Amino acid sequence: MRTDSGRVIDLRSDTVTLPTEEMREAMRTAVLGDDVFGEDPTVNRLEEMAAAKLGKEAALLVPSGTMGNQVALLTHTRRGDEVIVEADAHIFHYESGAPAVVSGVMLRTLPGRDGLLTADQVEAAVRSPDVHTPPTGLVCLENTHNRGGGSVYPLATLQAISALALARGIPVHLDGARIFNAALATGVPATAIAACADSVMFCLSKALSAPVGSLLCGPAAFIARARRFRKMLGGGMRQAGVLAAPGIVALEKMVDRLEVDHANAKRLAEGLAGIPGVLLDPARVQTNIVIFRLAPPRTAALVVRALAADGVRALAIGPAAIRMVTHKDVEAADMDTAVAAVAQHLGADRPA
Ligand SMILES: *Cc1c(COP(=O)(O)O)cnc(C)c1O
């Protein structure tokens, strides 16, 4: 079986989104210069826009979210520091072990609920100065939390962690790859979320649908140092305005439509939750990521393979855990198709 239209419904990630026609046109007509000399007006404009959107002094365009996070670690820490992260964090799981190699830091992983830490947990993990222990150099938070199922920090928790870190003289970096999803889901402005961290990384290349790019935002002096580290890691790009131009379209046109993705994720989660053998509480789905578990003896890898044969693509993110992410290139009816495909493979009747 394929989807009725024969089209593939790709729910593996919101990174699969293709640029809009307006983005392609913006790439074609972008005014360009050499950005390593600071002379690409389109990059400069994107960086100013990004900083303003998050209420920070400055921003730096980087090729990927991974580079944004790693440049942030390099800029904030010294070799041998300990960095507090949640145990399911992207920085810990999905960045190829970069913190050890690039910054020479240790990660202190704390288990969160749906990926979210409490201020008490962070407080208890901060080291007191002692010749035996690694100094706590940085706290990293992730909002929305990817492996936590797109979960969102309550603002009060972010503020409490920010206050205790400030009191201990420890900077906070926010992996805000999907910060605009977090803002939309909570009704808290992105600037208020960003205010709880010294630096924030967000991605243009996820549900904002730009082809490439992320931004690291923070104080001007921090970004100036980060700019040097970006160059060191090979992220100094020349006529990068061709990438910044669709990023500007993304910030201007693609932020408000994220609510469609959230509604589709809800629809998907509610449909999936009704299938016997699917373990999922749809009330926990707050943004555009849906993670569900399979009751034994089903395995995620086999179900994902069967779904792919039906034209529905998903990711196995654990032995019995499957992730589906909504984005602009899927629509409401696709959610019903995906639910029907899962139901069929779990042996249940197709929902009427
Ligand atoms: C996607 C993502 C990143 C960055 O990923 P890249 O593929 O390197 O752009 C970082 N953090 C989180 C939470 C993400 O989901």
CSV table of C-alpha atoms and ligand atoms in Angstrom, one decimal:
chain,number,residue,atom,x,y,z
A,1,MET,CA,0.0,0.0,0.0
A,2,ARG,CA,1.1,3.6,-0.6
A,3,THR,CA,-0.7,6.7,0.6
A,4,ASP,CA,-3.7,7.2,-1.6
A,5,SER,CA,-2.0,10.1,-3.5
A,6,GLY,CA,1.2,8.0,-3.8
A,7,ARG,CA,2.9,10.9,-2.0
A,8,VAL,CA,5.3,10.2,0.8
A,9,ILE,CA,4.3,11.7,4.2
A,10,ASP,CA,7.6,12.4,5.8
A,11,LEU,CA,7.3,12.8,9.5
A,12,ARG,CA,10.9,11.9,10.4
A,13,SER,CA,11.7,15.5,11.2
A,14,ASP,CA,10.8,19.1,10.5
A,15,THR,CA,14.3,19.4,8.9
A,16,VAL,CA,12.8,17.8,5.8
A,17,THR,CA,10.9,20.9,4.9
A,18,LEU,CA,11.7,22.4,1.5
A,19,PRO,CA,12.2,26.1,1.1
A,20,THR,CA,9.2,28.1,-0.2
A,21,GLU,CA,9.2,29.8,-3.6
A,22,GLU,CA,9.6,33.1,-1.9
A,23,MET,CA,12.8,31.7,-0.2
A,24,ARG,CA,14.2,30.5,-3.5
A,25,GLU,CA,13.5,33.9,-5.1
A,26,ALA,CA,15.1,35.7,-2.1
A,27,MET,CA,18.2,33.5,-2.6
A,28,ARG,CA,18.4,34.4,-6.2
A,29,THR,CA,18.1,38.2,-5.7
A,30,ALA,CA,20.1,38.5,-2.4
A,31,VAL,CA,22.6,41.4,-2.2
A,32,LEU,CA,25.9,39.7,-1.3
A,33,GLY,CA,29.4,40.3,0.0
A,34,ASP,CA,32.1,38.4,1.8
A,35,ASP,CA,30.7,37.6,5.3
A,36,VAL,CA,34.1,36.7,6.8
A,37,PHE,CA,35.0,40.4,6.2
A,38,GLY,CA,31.6,41.3,7.7
A,39,GLU,CA,30.5,42.6,4.3
A,40,ASP,CA,27.5,40.5,3.4
A,41,PRO,CA,24.6,42.9,3.9
A,42,THR,CA,22.0,40.1,3.9
A,43,VAL,CA,23.8,38.2,6.6
A,44,ASN,CA,24.2,41.3,8.6
A,45,ARG,CA,20.5,42.0,8.3
A,46,LEU,CA,19.5,38.5,9.3
A,47,GLU,CA,21.8,38.6,12.3
A,48,GLU,CA,20.3,42.0,13.4
A,49,MET,CA,16.8,40.6,13.0
A,50,ALA,CA,17.6,37.4,14.9
A,51,ALA,CA,19.1,39.4,17.8
A,52,ALA,CA,16.1,41.7,17.9
A,53,LYS,CA,13.7,38.7,17.8
A,54,LEU,CA,15.3,37.3,20.9
A,55,GLY,CA,16.1,40.6,22.7
A,56,LYS,CA,19.8,40.0,22.5
A,57,GLU,CA,22.6,42.4,21.5
A,58,ALA,CA,24.0,40.4,18.7
A,59,ALA,CA,23.7,37.2,16.7
A,60,LEU,CA,25.9,35.0,14.5
A,61,LEU,CA,24.8,32.9,11.5
A,62,VAL,CA,26.2,29.3,11.7
A,63,PRO,CA,25.7,26.5,9.2
A,64,SER,CA,24.0,24.2,11.7
A,65,GLY,CA,22.4,24.0,15.2
A,66,THR,CA,25.2,21.7,16.2
A,67,MET,CA,27.8,24.3,15.3
A,68,GLY,CA,25.8,26.9,17.2
A,69,ASN,CA,25.7,24.9,20.3
A,70,GLN,CA,29.3,23.9,20.1
A,71,VAL,CA,30.5,27.4,19.4
A,72,ALA,CA,28.5,28.4,22.5
A,73,LEU,CA,30.2,25.8,24.6
A,74,LEU,CA,33.6,26.8,23.3
A,75,THR,CA,32.9,30.4,24.1
A,76,HIS,CA,31.5,29.9,27.5
A,77,THR,CA,33.8,27.3,29.0
A,78,ARG,CA,37.4,26.3,29.6
A,79,ARG,CA,38.9,22.8,29.2
A,80,GLY,CA,38.1,20.6,32.1
A,81,ASP,CA,34.9,22.4,33.0
A,82,GLU,CA,31.7,20.4,33.8
A,83,VAL,CA,28.6,21.4,31.8
A,84,ILE,CA,25.2,20.6,33.3
A,85,VAL,CA,22.8,19.1,30.7
A,86,GLU,CA,19.6,17.0,30.7
A,87,ALA,CA,20.3,13.3,30.1
A,88,ASP,CA,18.3,13.3,26.9
A,89,ALA,CA,19.7,16.6,25.5
A,90,HIS,CA,20.6,17.0,21.9
A,91,ILE,CA,24.0,18.3,23.0
A,92,PHE,CA,24.6,15.0,24.7
A,93,HIS,CA,23.0,12.6,22.3
A,94,TYR,CA,23.2,14.0,18.8
A,95,GLU,CA,26.3,16.1,18.5
A,96,SER,CA,28.8,13.4,17.9
A,97,GLY,CA,30.5,13.8,21.2
A,98,ALA,CA,31.7,17.2,20.2
A,99,PRO,CA,31.8,18.7,23.7
A,100,ALA,CA,34.7,16.3,24.6
A,101,VAL,CA,36.6,16.9,21.4
A,102,VAL,CA,35.9,20.6,20.7
A,103,SER,CA,35.7,22.2,24.1
A,104,GLY,CA,37.4,19.5,26.2
A,105,VAL,CA,34.5,19.6,28.7
A,106,MET,CA,32.7,17.0,30.7
A,107,LEU,CA,28.9,16.7,30.5
A,108,ARG,CA,27.1,16.2,33.8
A,109,THR,CA,23.8,14.6,32.7
A,110,LEU,CA,20.7,15.0,34.9
A,111,PRO,CA,17.5,13.1,34.2
A,112,GLY,CA,14.6,15.4,33.5
A,113,ARG,CA,10.8,14.8,33.3
A,114,ASP,CA,10.1,14.9,29.5
A,115,GLY,CA,13.5,16.3,29.2
A,116,LEU,CA,12.9,19.2,31.6
A,117,LEU,CA,15.0,19.9,34.6
A,118,THR,CA,14.0,21.6,37.9
A,119,ALA,CA,15.9,24.4,39.5
A,120,ASP,CA,16.5,22.1,42.5
A,121,GLN,CA,18.2,19.5,40.3
A,122,VAL,CA,20.4,22.1,38.8
A,123,GLU,CA,21.2,23.7,42.1
A,124,ALA,CA,22.2,20.3,43.6
A,125,ALA,CA,24.5,19.6,40.7
A,126,VAL,CA,26.5,22.8,40.8
A,127,ARG,CA,30.0,22.1,42.2
A,128,SER,CA,31.5,24.0,45.1
A,129,PRO,CA,35.1,25.1,44.5
A,130,ASP,CA,37.4,22.2,45.5
A,131,VAL,CA,40.7,21.0,44.1
A,132,HIS,CA,39.2,17.6,43.4
A,133,THR,CA,36.2,18.5,41.4
A,134,PRO,CA,35.7,19.9,37.9
A,135,PRO,CA,34.3,23.5,38.0
A,136,THR,CA,30.7,23.9,36.8
A,137,GLY,CA,31.3,26.0,33.7
A,138,LEU,CA,27.9,26.2,32.1
A,139,VAL,CA,24.2,25.1,32.4
A,140,CYS,CA,22.6,24.0,29.1
A,141,LEU,CA,18.8,23.9,28.7
A,142,GLU,CA,16.8,22.7,25.7
A,143,ASN,CA,13.4,24.3,24.9
A,144,THR,CA,11.5,22.8,23.2
A,145,HIS,CA,13.0,19.5,24.2
A,146,ASN,CA,13.4,17.2,21.2
A,147,ARG,CA,13.7,13.7,22.9
A,148,GLY,CA,11.3,14.9,25.6
A,149,GLY,CA,8.6,15.0,22.9
A,150,GLY,CA,8.7,18.7,22.1
A,151,SER,CA,8.1,19.6,25.8
A,152,VAL,CA,8.2,23.2,26.9
A,153,TYR,CA,9.7,24.7,30.0
A,154,PRO,CA,7.3,26.7,32.2
A,155,LEU,CA,8.7,30.3,32.3
A,156,ALA,CA,8.9,30.2,36.1
A,157,THR,CA,11.3,27.2,35.9
A,158,LEU,CA,13.6,28.9,33.4
A,159,GLN,CA,13.6,32.0,35.6
A,160,ALA,CA,14.5,30.0,38.7
A,161,ILE,CA,17.3,28.2,37.0
A,162,SER,CA,18.6,31.5,35.5
A,163,ALA,CA,18.5,33.2,38.9
A,164,LEU,CA,20.4,30.4,40.7
A,165,ALA,CA,23.0,30.2,37.9
A,166,LEU,CA,23.5,34.0,38.0
A,167,ALA,CA,23.9,33.8,41.8
A,168,ARG,CA,26.6,31.2,41.3
A,169,GLY,CA,28.3,33.0,38.5
A,170,ILE,CA,27.6,30.3,36.0
A,171,PRO,CA,26.4,31.2,32.5
A,172,VAL,CA,23.3,29.6,30.9
A,173,HIS,CA,23.1,28.5,27.2
A,174,LEU,CA,19.7,27.7,25.8
A,175,ASP,CA,19.5,25.1,22.9
A,176,GLY,CA,16.4,26.8,21.5
A,177,ALA,CA,16.4,25.0,18.2
A,178,ARG,CA,12.6,25.3,18.3
A,179,ILE,CA,12.3,28.3,20.6
A,180,PHE,CA,9.5,29.8,18.5
A,181,ASN,CA,7.5,26.6,19.0
A,182,ALA,CA,8.0,27.0,22.7
A,183,ALA,CA,6.9,30.6,22.6
A,184,LEU,CA,3.8,29.8,20.7
A,185,ALA,CA,2.8,26.9,22.9
A,186,THR,CA,3.1,28.8,26.1
A,187,GLY,CA,2.1,32.3,24.9
A,188,VAL,CA,5.3,33.6,26.4
A,189,PRO,CA,7.3,35.9,24.1
A,190,ALA,CA,10.5,34.4,22.7
A,191,THR,CA,12.3,37.4,24.2
A,192,ALA,CA,11.1,36.4,27.7
A,193,ILE,CA,12.3,32.9,27.2
A,194,ALA,CA,15.6,34.1,25.8
A,195,ALA,CA,16.1,36.5,28.8
A,196,CYS,CA,16.6,33.4,31.0
A,197,ALA,CA,19.8,32.5,29.2
A,198,ASP,CA,23.0,34.3,28.4
A,199,SER,CA,23.2,32.7,24.9
A,200,VAL,CA,20.5,31.1,22.7
A,201,MET,CA,20.8,29.0,19.6
A,202,PHE,CA,17.8,28.6,17.3
A,203,CYS,CA,17.4,26.9,13.9
A,204,LEU,CA,16.1,28.3,10.7
A,205,SER,CA,16.3,24.9,9.1
A,206,LYS,CA,13.6,23.1,11.2
A,207,ALA,CA,9.9,24.0,11.0
A,208,LEU,CA,10.8,27.6,9.8
A,209,SER,CA,11.6,25.8,6.6
A,210,ALA,CA,14.8,27.6,5.5
A,211,PRO,CA,17.3,25.3,3.7
A,212,VAL,CA,20.3,25.8,6.0
A,213,GLY,CA,21.3,27.8,9.0
A,214,SER,CA,21.0,28.5,12.7
A,215,LEU,CA,21.7,31.6,14.8
A,216,LEU,CA,23.7,31.9,18.0
A,217,CYS,CA,22.4,35.0,19.9
A,218,GLY,CA,23.9,36.7,23.0
A,219,PRO,CA,25.8,39.8,24.3
A,220,ALA,CA,27.9,41.6,21.7
A,221,ALA,CA,31.2,40.7,23.4
A,222,PHE,CA,30.2,37.1,23.6
A,223,ILE,CA,29.2,37.0,19.9
A,224,ALA,CA,32.5,38.7,18.9
A,225,ARG,CA,34.4,35.9,20.6
A,226,ALA,CA,32.0,33.3,19.1
A,227,ARG,CA,32.7,34.7,15.7
A,228,ARG,CA,36.4,33.8,16.0
A,229,PHE,CA,35.5,30.2,17.2
A,230,ARG,CA,33.1,29.8,14.3
A,231,LYS,CA,36.0,30.6,11.9
A,232,MET,CA,38.2,28.2,13.8
A,233,LEU,CA,35.7,25.4,13.3
A,234,GLY,CA,35.4,26.1,9.6
A,235,GLY,CA,32.0,27.9,9.7
A,236,GLY,CA,33.2,31.2,8.2
A,237,MET,CA,31.2,31.3,5.0
A,238,ARG,CA,31.7,33.9,2.2
A,239,GLN,CA,28.7,35.0,0.2
A,240,ALA,CA,26.5,33.5,2.9
A,241,GLY,CA,23.7,35.9,2.1
A,242,VAL,CA,22.3,33.3,-0.3
A,243,LEU,CA,21.6,31.3,2.9
A,244,ALA,CA,20.7,34.3,5.0
A,245,ALA,CA,18.1,35.5,2.5
A,246,PRO,CA,15.7,32.5,2.9
A,247,GLY,CA,16.4,32.8,6.7
A,248,ILE,CA,15.0,36.3,6.6
A,249,VAL,CA,11.9,35.0,4.9
A,250,ALA,CA,11.7,32.3,7.5
A,251,LEU,CA,11.7,34.8,10.4
A,252,GLU,CA,9.2,37.1,8.7
A,253,LYS,CA,6.8,34.6,7.3
A,254,MET,CA,7.1,31.2,8.9
A,255,VAL,CA,6.9,31.8,12.6
A,256,ASP,CA,3.2,32.4,13.0
A,257,ARG,CA,2.3,29.4,10.9
A,258,LEU,CA,3.9,27.1,13.5
A,259,GLU,CA,0.4,26.9,15.1
A,260,VAL,CA,-0.7,24.8,12.2
A,261,ASP,CA,2.0,22.3,13.0
A,262,HIS,CA,0.9,22.2,16.6
A,263,ALA,CA,-2.7,21.6,15.7
A,264,ASN,CA,-1.6,18.8,13.3
A,265,ALA,CA,0.5,17.2,16.0
A,266,LYS,CA,-2.4,17.2,18.4
A,267,ARG,CA,-4.6,15.6,15.8
A,268,LEU,CA,-1.9,13.0,15.1
A,269,ALA,CA,-1.4,12.3,18.9
A,270,GLU,CA,-5.1,12.0,19.5
A,271,GLY,CA,-5.5,9.5,16.7
A,272,LEU,CA,-2.5,7.5,17.7
A,273,ALA,CA,-3.6,7.4,21.3
A,274,GLY,CA,-6.8,5.6,20.3
A,275,ILE,CA,-4.9,2.7,18.7
A,276,PRO,CA,-4.5,-0.4,21.0
A,277,GLY,CA,-0.8,-1.1,21.5
A,278,VAL,CA,0.2,2.6,21.3
A,279,LEU,CA,1.3,4.1,24.6
A,280,LEU,CA,0.8,7.9,24.4
A,281,ASP,CA,-0.8,10.6,26.4
A,282,PRO,CA,-1.9,13.2,23.9
A,283,ALA,CA,-2.2,15.8,26.6
A,284,ARG,CA,1.6,15.8,26.9
A,285,VAL,CA,2.0,16.8,23.2
A,286,GLN,CA,2.5,20.5,23.4
A,287,THR,CA,4.3,21.4,20.1
A,288,ASN,CA,5.1,19.7,16.8
A,289,ILE,CA,6.8,16.6,18.1
A,290,VAL,CA,4.9,13.4,18.8
A,291,ILE,CA,6.8,10.5,20.5
A,292,PHE,CA,4.9,7.3,21.2
A,293,ARG,CA,5.8,3.9,22.6
A,294,LEU,CA,4.7,0.5,21.5
A,295,ALA,CA,3.4,-2.1,23.9
A,296,PRO,CA,5.5,-5.3,23.8
A,297,PRO,CA,6.3,-7.3,21.7
A,298,ARG,CA,6.3,-4.6,19.0
A,299,THR,CA,9.6,-3.0,18.1
A,300,ALA,CA,10.0,0.5,16.7
A,301,ALA,CA,12.4,-0.5,13.9
A,302,LEU,CA,10.0,-3.0,12.4
A,303,VAL,CA,7.0,-0.8,12.6
A,304,VAL,CA,8.9,2.1,11.1
A,305,ARG,CA,10.0,-0.1,8.2
A,306,ALA,CA,6.5,-1.2,7.6
A,307,LEU,CA,5.2,2.4,7.7
A,308,ALA,CA,7.8,3.4,5.2
A,309,ALA,CA,6.6,0.8,2.8
A,310,ASP,CA,3.2,2.5,3.1
A,311,GLY,CA,4.6,5.9,2.3
A,312,VAL,CA,4.6,7.2,5.9
A,313,ARG,CA,8.1,8.0,7.2
A,314,ALA,CA,8.8,8.1,10.9
A,315,LEU,CA,12.0,7.7,13.1
A,316,ALA,CA,12.7,4.9,15.6
A,317,ILE,CA,14.3,6.7,18.5
A,318,GLY,CA,14.5,3.8,20.9
A,319,PRO,CA,13.7,0.0,20.9
A,320,ALA,CA,10.0,0.7,21.3
A,321,ALA,CA,9.8,4.5,20.7
A,322,ILE,CA,8.8,6.2,17.5
A,323,ARG,CA,9.0,9.9,16.7
A,324,MET,CA,6.8,11.8,14.3
A,325,VAL,CA,7.3,15.6,13.7
A,326,THR,CA,4.8,17.9,11.9
A,327,HIS,CA,5.8,20.7,9.6
A,328,LYS,CA,4.7,22.8,6.7
A,329,ASP,CA,5.0,20.0,4.1
A,330,VAL,CA,2.4,17.8,5.7
A,331,GLU,CA,-1.3,18.7,6.3
A,332,ALA,CA,-4.2,17.7,8.5
A,333,ALA,CA,-5.4,14.9,6.2
A,334,ASP,CA,-1.9,13.3,6.3
A,335,MET,CA,-2.3,12.9,10.1
A,336,ASP,CA,-5.3,10.7,9.5
A,337,THR,CA,-3.4,8.7,6.9
A,338,ALA,CA,-0.5,8.2,9.3
A,339,VAL,CA,-2.8,7.1,12.1
A,340,ALA,CA,-4.5,4.6,9.8
A,341,ALA,CA,-1.2,3.2,8.7
A,342,VAL,CA,0.0,2.7,12.3
A,343,ALA,CA,-3.4,1.1,13.2
A,344,GLN,CA,-3.1,-1.3,10.3
A,345,HIS,CA,0.4,-2.4,11.3
A,346,LEU,CA,-0.5,-2.9,14.9
A,347,GLY,CA,-3.2,-5.2,13.8
A,348,ALA,CA,-6.1,-2.9,14.7
A,349,ASP,CA,-9.0,-2.1,12.4
A,350,ARG,CA,-8.6,1.1,10.5
A,351,PRO,CA,-10.5,3.9,12.3
A,352,ALA,CA,-13.7,4.5,10.5
B,1,LIG,C1,18.0,19.9,15.3
B,1,LIG,C2,18.5,20.3,16.7
B,1,LIG,C3,19.7,20.9,16.9
B,1,LIG,C4,20.7,21.2,15.7
B,1,LIG,O1,20.7,20.3,14.7
B,1,LIG,P1,21.5,20.5,13.3
B,1,LIG,O2,21.1,19.3,12.6
B,1,LIG,O3,23.0,20.5,13.7
B,1,LIG,O4,21.1,21.8,12.8
B,1,LIG,C5,20.1,21.2,18.1
B,1,LIG,N1,19.3,21.0,19.2
B,1,LIG,C6,18.0,20.5,19.0
B,1,LIG,C7,17.2,20.4,20.2
B,1,LIG,C8,17.6,20.1,17.8
B,1,LIG,O5,16.4,19.6,17.6
